[in-house]
Amino acid sequence: MSTTNNSTGITAPAGFRAAGITAGLKASGGRDMALVVNDGPSKAAAAVFTRNRVAAAPVHWSRQVISDGRADAVILNSGGANACTGPQGFQNTHATAEKTAEVLGLSASDVVVCSTGLIGEQLPMEKILPGVAAAAAALAADGGATAAEAIMTTDTVSKQAVFTGSGYTIGGMAKGAGMLAPGLATMLVVLTTDAQLPAADLDAALRAATAVTFDRTDSDGCMSTNDTVVLMASGASGTAPALEDFTAGLTEVCHSLAQQLITDAEGASHDIAVTTVNAATVADAETASRAVTRSNLFKTAIFGNDPNWGRVLSAVGTTDAAFEPDKLNVSINGVQVCRNGGIGDSRDLVDLTGRQVTVEIDLNAGVESATIWTNDLTTDYVHENSAYSS
Amino acid sequence: MSTTNNSTGITAPAGFRAAGITAGLKASGGRDMALVVNDGPSKAAAAVFTRNRVAAAPVHWSRQVISDGRADAVILNSGGANACTGPQGFQNTHATAEKTAEVLGLSASDVVVCSTGLIGEQLPMEKILPGVAAAAAALAADGGATAAEAIMTTDTVSKQAVFTGSGYTIGGMAKGAGMLAPGLATMLVVLTTDAQLPAADLDAALRAATAVTFDRTDSDGCMSTNDTVVLMASGASGTAPALEDFTAGLTEVCHSLAQQLITDAEGASHDIAVTTVNAATVADAETASRAVTRSNLFKTAIFGNDPNWGRVLSAVGTTDAAFEPDKLNVSINGVQVCRNGGIGDSRDLVDLTGRQVTVEIDLNAGVESATIWTNDLTTDYVHENSAYSS
């Protein structure tokens, strides 16, 4: 599998065209609208969305689109989230879908819409609608890279991944730094495949893949109003893989994209994998790991190259996971700094100067495990997010 | 009520002596051990502790001490949390209580112990035990101020408050910046009164007072291993106030101390009160407010003087409070920037240059309300907490 920026990404699978163009939404003048079209023969699709109850207009729209298991195209814009924009905002999403349908000869009810950017501002439709036409005119069978570029906001690099299966291919692109329900950046992901699978199978595979990748990626604990992960299958390969195999491949693509998000998270200087082992249940392992990845004190300590394991224990102690406090072990970058809930090997042995940090929490309560990926909390994060909308 | 640094604080009520001395625990050479003694005639007491399951040795000890509703003295140290220190740590707490009992002629089982500082290091008992003796020798009827100074860690000023009731007095001191279960700093609070009340009434009053003050103060969302709030009543005034009146006075003292904690929180440049109104239940109002006070994105925006109300809505949207997204209103410093879930008055009208920030969230779902107090997330917070143990 390619885990770096692939020159084709979402257009690696047969049956897809894509484009990324400049509609004038970004002050920088960079590409800001993307379009992905499934040319079939199948139009099967599935999607997962933010669980935030304050969901953006495009999320409300796209939930309806995907409800029949079909999507023919996805139109995406950066430079504005179209969230908290009331009835006007929903009309703007509708108009964007209608325009996309018109220029492509589709039904608007088969067009997924995704937006990302500042909450609480109306989109400049005088730029969006011409942008749709320009994107349609620019569609190309190798347009994945430009589409991946057009959905970037605070991303510093575009994110793509490709998985080559037995007789079929899965491609993907992503933007935004955070969990499936992340913060500022909103996470938008488009996944494509030329495998032949019905919508119900796509839905099952997508939920399984996101549960152990994007759902376990938590940059800053904040849940966006716009997160969307959409998967479209063209069936153009003629290959109908076993669902288990397809799910494994899709998970690889999602894992690669999630890791790329973490590596490019806002202001981060360390990528941190917090793994809880020997938990009574997977849920316990997730809960314990997530508590640590949400501790500002732990995350600032890592920024300072400080193996402050007390902040790991104090975070785990806030959870209801099954464990005895005096049986907890914690290792940081392989050094067991906490043993039996107390002082272990010297914290001076821990080297945190590298980018990658691993924290292992041993609950001594079972056999299950789970990893949550996050970043450190840095002065650059604060700077970047204190100046976002002003 | 005095809400500033009072020259007597915990020694304002009759029947108490206190001291703060230098035992040599702090690198700075400042006062680092405090002792508070209840000379009676009553020794009734109550306490609340951190809910963190990874609780420090002094918390385990003090829970036992307070279980019979009696405490004769509190010995406190900064410069070390004695958390995650195993059996040796508990023995050290026990030895500290024994030494205190010995020099004061009490029973160790009536001595509350509080510690604050770095987790995962053993206390230097060769300094602690002489410190206990020195503190006992320095006890004075006006020693409250020195005691308040001795429990400071990253605090820049000591915190005291006094409430004068009808025939009785309540005094208090506090250290640490955070919620009842805060972060780095650990919150330690000692409250004293010369009112005559049985332990059960003290317990009821303390739980009621902390529920609406310290429990609603959330600086960084992190829960400490050491938090302790202890209340002792000497009965020396001979006055037995109505429980309701006493609770109101105690709540005032706790509110004052909580506000002093927020004002002195680590690295903060804004004090933020997030009030949710028109909620279906008080729990809903608390939940909605707390979600906002735990959003790093919201808190960095306030640091940047940016009235980014989308981050308020996206935080509220993660809760299960009763509301309809299109009926939410949000005001920041009096300007209704979000109306009916959409765009309200111009965000340019909001002035965030002052220290005090008020956010009001109207759920339009009932008549209940609750305020949670917090701070902004600043580069100074990150700096201070990235360098704490190194």
mmCIF file of N, CA and C in Angstrom, chain A residues 229-299:
data_model
loop_
_atom_site.group_PDB
_atom_site.id
_atom_site.type_symbol
_atom_site.label_atom_id
_atom_site.label_comp_id
_atom_site.label_asym_id
_atom_site.label_seq_id
_atom_site.Cartn_x
_atom_site.Cartn_y
_atom_site.Cartn_z
ATOM 1 N N VAL A 229 -17.105 11.122 6.292
ATOM 2 C CA VAL A 229 -16.291 10.122 5.596
ATOM 3 C C VAL A 229 -17.226 9.410 4.635
ATOM 4 N N VAL A 230 -16.969 9.557 3.345
ATOM 5 C CA VAL A 230 -17.868 8.966 2.349
ATOM 6 C C VAL A 230 -17.084 7.969 1.499
ATOM 7 N N LEU A 231 -17.709 6.858 1.220
ATOM 8 C CA LEU A 231 -17.100 5.775 0.435
ATOM 9 C C LEU A 231 -17.984 5.484 -0.767
ATOM 10 N N MET A 232 -17.390 5.502 -1.954
ATOM 11 C CA MET A 232 -18.143 5.206 -3.180
ATOM 12 C C MET A 232 -17.492 4.035 -3.909
ATOM 13 N N ALA A 233 -18.310 3.152 -4.450
ATOM 14 C CA ALA A 233 -17.796 1.986 -5.176
ATOM 15 C C ALA A 233 -18.324 2.010 -6.610
ATOM 16 N N SER A 234 -17.403 1.980 -7.568
ATOM 17 C CA SER A 234 -17.819 2.023 -8.985
ATOM 18 C C SER A 234 -18.096 0.643 -9.545
ATOM 19 N N GLY A 235 -17.506 -0.366 -8.941
ATOM 20 C CA GLY A 235 -17.655 -1.719 -9.495
ATOM 21 C C GLY A 235 -16.914 -1.923 -10.807
ATOM 22 N N ALA A 236 -16.132 -0.937 -11.229
ATOM 23 C CA ALA A 236 -15.508 -0.962 -12.561
ATOM 24 C C ALA A 236 -14.472 -2.056 -12.721
ATOM 25 N N SER A 237 -13.977 -2.588 -11.624
ATOM 26 C CA SER A 237 -12.991 -3.669 -11.736
ATOM 27 C C SER A 237 -13.652 -5.005 -12.060
ATOM 28 N N GLY A 238 -14.939 -5.082 -11.800
ATOM 29 C CA GLY A 238 -15.632 -6.347 -11.995
ATOM 30 C C GLY A 238 -15.339 -7.358 -10.901
ATOM 31 N N THR A 239 -14.509 -6.972 -9.914
ATOM 32 C CA THR A 239 -14.145 -7.884 -8.835
ATOM 33 C C THR A 239 -15.041 -7.671 -7.626
ATOM 34 N N ALA A 240 -15.556 -8.775 -7.111
ATOM 35 C CA ALA A 240 -16.381 -8.711 -5.894
ATOM 36 C C ALA A 240 -15.612 -9.386 -4.763
ATOM 37 N N PRO A 241 -14.797 -8.643 -4.024
ATOM 38 C CA PRO A 241 -13.959 -9.260 -2.989
ATOM 39 C C PRO A 241 -14.799 -9.732 -1.800
ATOM 40 N N ALA A 242 -14.211 -10.640 -1.033
ATOM 41 C CA ALA A 242 -14.845 -11.043 0.221
ATOM 42 C C ALA A 242 -14.905 -9.818 1.125
ATOM 43 N N LEU A 243 -16.007 -9.681 1.847
ATOM 44 C CA LEU A 243 -16.184 -8.474 2.661
ATOM 45 C C LEU A 243 -15.040 -8.328 3.680
ATOM 46 N N GLU A 244 -14.591 -9.447 4.217
ATOM 47 C CA GLU A 244 -13.526 -9.405 5.209
ATOM 48 C C GLU A 244 -12.240 -8.829 4.607
ATOM 49 N N ASP A 245 -11.919 -9.282 3.386
ATOM 50 C CA ASP A 245 -10.716 -8.789 2.730
ATOM 51 C C ASP A 245 -10.845 -7.299 2.406
ATOM 52 N N PHE A 246 -12.004 -6.943 1.900
ATOM 53 C CA PHE A 246 -12.223 -5.535 1.552
ATOM 54 C C PHE A 246 -12.123 -4.648 2.794
ATOM 55 N N THR A 247 -12.711 -5.111 3.868
ATOM 56 C CA THR A 247 -12.681 -4.334 5.108
ATOM 57 C C THR A 247 -11.241 -4.143 5.590
ATOM 58 N N ALA A 248 -10.442 -5.198 5.461
ATOM 59 C CA ALA A 248 -9.042 -5.090 5.874
ATOM 60 C C ALA A 248 -8.306 -4.046 5.029
ATOM 61 N N GLY A 249 -8.551 -4.068 3.731
ATOM 62 C CA GLY A 249 -7.905 -3.094 2.853
ATOM 63 C C GLY A 249 -8.377 -1.675 3.149
ATOM 64 N N LEU A 250 -9.677 -1.545 3.342
ATOM 65 C CA LEU A 250 -10.227 -0.222 3.645
ATOM 66 C C LEU A 250 -9.659 0.302 4.958
ATOM 67 N N THR A 251 -9.488 -0.592 5.923
ATOM 68 C CA THR A 251 -8.925 -0.196 7.206
ATOM 69 C C THR A 251 -7.488 0.302 7.035
ATOM 70 N N GLU A 252 -6.752 -0.360 6.147
ATOM 71 C CA GLU A 252 -5.376 0.092 5.882
ATOM 72 C C GLU A 252 -5.350 1.508 5.311
ATOM 73 N N VAL A 253 -6.258 1.763 4.389
ATOM 74 C CA VAL A 253 -6.322 3.108 3.794
ATOM 75 C C VAL A 253 -6.693 4.139 4.865
ATOM 76 N N CYS A 254 -7.699 3.804 5.670
ATOM 77 C CA CYS A 254 -8.135 4.740 6.722
ATOM 78 C C CYS A 254 -7.012 4.947 7.746
ATOM 79 N N HIS A 255 -6.313 3.874 8.084
ATOM 80 C CA HIS A 255 -5.211 4.002 9.041
ATOM 81 C C HIS A 255 -4.135 4.929 8.488
ATOM 82 N N SER A 256 -3.801 4.739 7.222
ATOM 83 C CA SER A 256 -2.775 5.595 6.613
ATOM 84 C C SER A 256 -3.200 7.059 6.634
ATOM 85 N N LEU A 257 -4.446 7.306 6.250
ATOM 86 C CA LEU A 257 -4.927 8.698 6.224
ATOM 87 C C LEU A 257 -4.962 9.280 7.640
ATOM 88 N N ALA A 258 -5.388 8.476 8.619
ATOM 89 C CA ALA A 258 -5.451 8.955 10.004
ATOM 90 C C ALA A 258 -4.051 9.301 10.514
ATOM 91 N N GLN A 259 -3.090 8.464 10.176
ATOM 92 C CA GLN A 259 -1.710 8.751 10.603
ATOM 93 C C GLN A 259 -1.192 10.014 9.930
ATOM 94 N N GLN A 260 -1.563 10.222 8.681
ATOM 95 C CA GLN A 260 -1.146 11.448 7.997
ATOM 96 C C GLN A 260 -1.776 12.677 8.658
ATOM 97 N N LEU A 261 -3.008 12.521 9.132
ATOM 98 C CA LEU A 261 -3.662 13.640 9.829
ATOM 99 C C LEU A 261 -2.905 13.981 11.107
ATOM 100 N N ILE A 262 -2.558 12.952 11.885
ATOM 101 C CA ILE A 262 -1.841 13.181 13.141
ATOM 102 C C ILE A 262 -0.485 13.833 12.881
ATOM 103 N N THR A 263 0.210 13.330 11.877
ATOM 104 C CA THR A 263 1.547 13.852 11.576
ATOM 105 C C THR A 263 1.494 15.327 11.182
ATOM 106 N N ASP A 264 0.357 15.738 10.642
ATOM 107 C CA ASP A 264 0.228 17.122 10.170
ATOM 108 C C ASP A 264 -0.708 17.933 11.068
ATOM 109 N N ALA A 265 -0.928 17.486 12.301
ATOM 110 C CA ALA A 265 -1.872 18.191 13.184
ATOM 111 C C ALA A 265 -1.335 19.571 13.547
ATOM 112 N N GLU A 266 -2.290 20.434 13.824
ATOM 113 C CA GLU A 266 -1.958 21.838 14.052
ATOM 114 C C GLU A 266 -0.952 22.052 15.178
ATOM 115 N N GLY A 267 0.190 22.585 14.816
ATOM 116 C CA GLY A 267 1.164 22.999 15.822
ATOM 117 C C GLY A 267 1.857 21.871 16.549
ATOM 118 N N ALA A 268 1.602 20.623 16.174
ATOM 119 C CA ALA A 268 2.134 19.495 16.945
ATOM 120 C C ALA A 268 3.634 19.329 16.736
ATOM 121 N N SER A 269 4.317 18.893 17.790
ATOM 122 C CA SER A 269 5.735 18.572 17.669
ATOM 123 C C SER A 269 6.020 17.109 18.020
ATOM 124 N N HIS A 270 5.019 16.395 18.553
ATOM 125 C CA HIS A 270 5.163 14.966 18.814
ATOM 126 C C HIS A 270 3.891 14.248 18.352
ATOM 127 N N ASP A 271 4.070 13.057 17.766
ATOM 128 C CA ASP A 271 2.947 12.167 17.478
ATOM 129 C C ASP A 271 2.944 11.113 18.567
ATOM 130 N N ILE A 272 1.812 10.956 19.247
ATOM 131 C CA ILE A 272 1.763 10.109 20.434
ATOM 132 C C ILE A 272 0.770 8.973 20.240
ATOM 133 N N ALA A 273 1.224 7.749 20.442
ATOM 134 C CA ALA A 273 0.343 6.578 20.423
ATOM 135 C C ALA A 273 0.189 6.089 21.859
ATOM 136 N N VAL A 274 -1.036 6.164 22.373
ATOM 137 C CA VAL A 274 -1.307 5.720 23.739
ATOM 138 C C VAL A 274 -2.037 4.381 23.671
ATOM 139 N N THR A 275 -1.353 3.319 24.065
ATOM 140 C CA THR A 275 -1.909 1.974 23.995
ATOM 141 C C THR A 275 -2.187 1.453 25.397
ATOM 142 N N THR A 276 -3.411 0.996 25.599
ATOM 143 C CA THR A 276 -3.748 0.343 26.860
ATOM 144 C C THR A 276 -3.819 -1.152 26.608
ATOM 145 N N VAL A 277 -3.097 -1.925 27.399
ATOM 146 C CA VAL A 277 -3.069 -3.377 27.227
ATOM 147 C C VAL A 277 -3.614 -4.063 28.478
ATOM 148 N N ASN A 278 -3.935 -5.337 28.314
ATOM 149 C CA ASN A 278 -4.443 -6.149 29.429
ATOM 150 C C ASN A 278 -5.652 -5.518 30.112
ATOM 151 N N ALA A 279 -6.553 -4.997 29.265
ATOM 152 C CA ALA A 279 -7.809 -4.432 29.769
ATOM 153 C C ALA A 279 -8.876 -5.529 29.792
ATOM 154 N N ALA A 280 -9.879 -5.334 30.628
ATOM 155 C CA ALA A 280 -10.963 -6.316 30.720
ATOM 156 C C ALA A 280 -11.782 -6.341 29.439
ATOM 157 N N THR A 281 -11.955 -5.177 28.819
ATOM 158 C CA THR A 281 -12.722 -5.079 27.571
ATOM 159 C C THR A 281 -12.022 -4.087 26.637
ATOM 160 N N VAL A 282 -12.363 -4.184 25.347
ATOM 161 C CA VAL A 282 -11.827 -3.206 24.392
ATOM 162 C C VAL A 282 -12.306 -1.811 24.769
ATOM 163 N N ALA A 283 -13.545 -1.706 25.221
ATOM 164 C CA ALA A 283 -14.082 -0.399 25.621
ATOM 165 C C ALA A 283 -13.260 0.191 26.766
ATOM 166 N N ASP A 284 -12.891 -0.635 27.731
ATOM 167 C CA ASP A 284 -12.040 -0.157 28.825
ATOM 168 C C ASP A 284 -10.698 0.335 28.299
ATOM 169 N N ALA A 285 -10.117 -0.423 27.371
ATOM 170 C CA ALA A 285 -8.819 -0.033 26.812
ATOM 171 C C ALA A 285 -8.933 1.300 26.088
ATOM 172 N N GLU A 286 -10.005 1.451 25.316
ATOM 173 C CA GLU A 286 -10.226 2.720 24.613
ATOM 174 C C GLU A 286 -10.418 3.868 25.596
ATOM 175 N N THR A 287 -11.224 3.627 26.622
ATOM 176 C CA THR A 287 -11.526 4.669 27.608
ATOM 177 C C THR A 287 -10.268 5.148 28.317
ATOM 178 N N ALA A 288 -9.434 4.202 28.745
ATOM 179 C CA ALA A 288 -8.217 4.570 29.460
ATOM 180 C C ALA A 288 -7.263 5.342 28.549
ATOM 181 N N SER A 289 -7.085 4.841 27.327
ATOM 182 C CA SER A 289 -6.188 5.533 26.394
ATOM 183 C C SER A 289 -6.717 6.929 26.066
ATOM 184 N N ARG A 290 -8.032 7.021 25.854
ATOM 185 C CA ARG A 290 -8.610 8.314 25.459
ATOM 186 C C ARG A 290 -8.494 9.339 26.584
ATOM 187 N N ALA A 291 -8.628 8.901 27.821
ATOM 188 C CA ALA A 291 -8.498 9.841 28.947
ATOM 189 C C ALA A 291 -7.115 10.480 28.941
ATOM 190 N N VAL A 292 -6.111 9.693 28.603
ATOM 191 C CA VAL A 292 -4.745 10.233 28.562
ATOM 192 C C VAL A 292 -4.575 11.191 27.385
ATOM 193 N N THR A 293 -5.139 10.807 26.231
ATOM 194 C CA THR A 293 -4.973 11.668 25.058
ATOM 195 C C THR A 293 -5.764 12.966 25.196
ATOM 196 N N ARG A 294 -6.668 13.039 26.161
ATOM 197 C CA ARG A 294 -7.428 14.283 26.366
ATOM 198 C C ARG A 294 -6.900 15.110 27.531
ATOM 199 N N SER A 295 -5.809 14.680 28.145
ATOM 200 C CA SER A 295 -5.262 15.430 29.272
ATOM 201 C C SER A 295 -4.312 16.518 28.778
ATOM 202 N N ASN A 296 -4.707 17.750 28.953
ATOM 203 C CA ASN A 296 -3.831 18.860 28.552
ATOM 204 C C ASN A 296 -2.512 18.822 29.304
ATOM 205 N N LEU A 297 -2.574 18.403 30.556
ATOM 206 C CA LEU A 297 -1.341 18.374 31.347
ATOM 207 C C LEU A 297 -0.363 17.338 30.790
ATOM 208 N N PHE A 298 -0.874 16.163 30.436
ATOM 209 C CA PHE A 298 -0.017 15.137 29.827
ATOM 210 C C PHE A 298 0.547 15.658 28.510
ATOM 211 N N LYS A 299 -0.316 16.276 27.711
ATOM 212 C CA LYS A 299 0.102 16.696 26.373
ATOM 213 C C LYS A 299 1.093 17.859 26.397
#
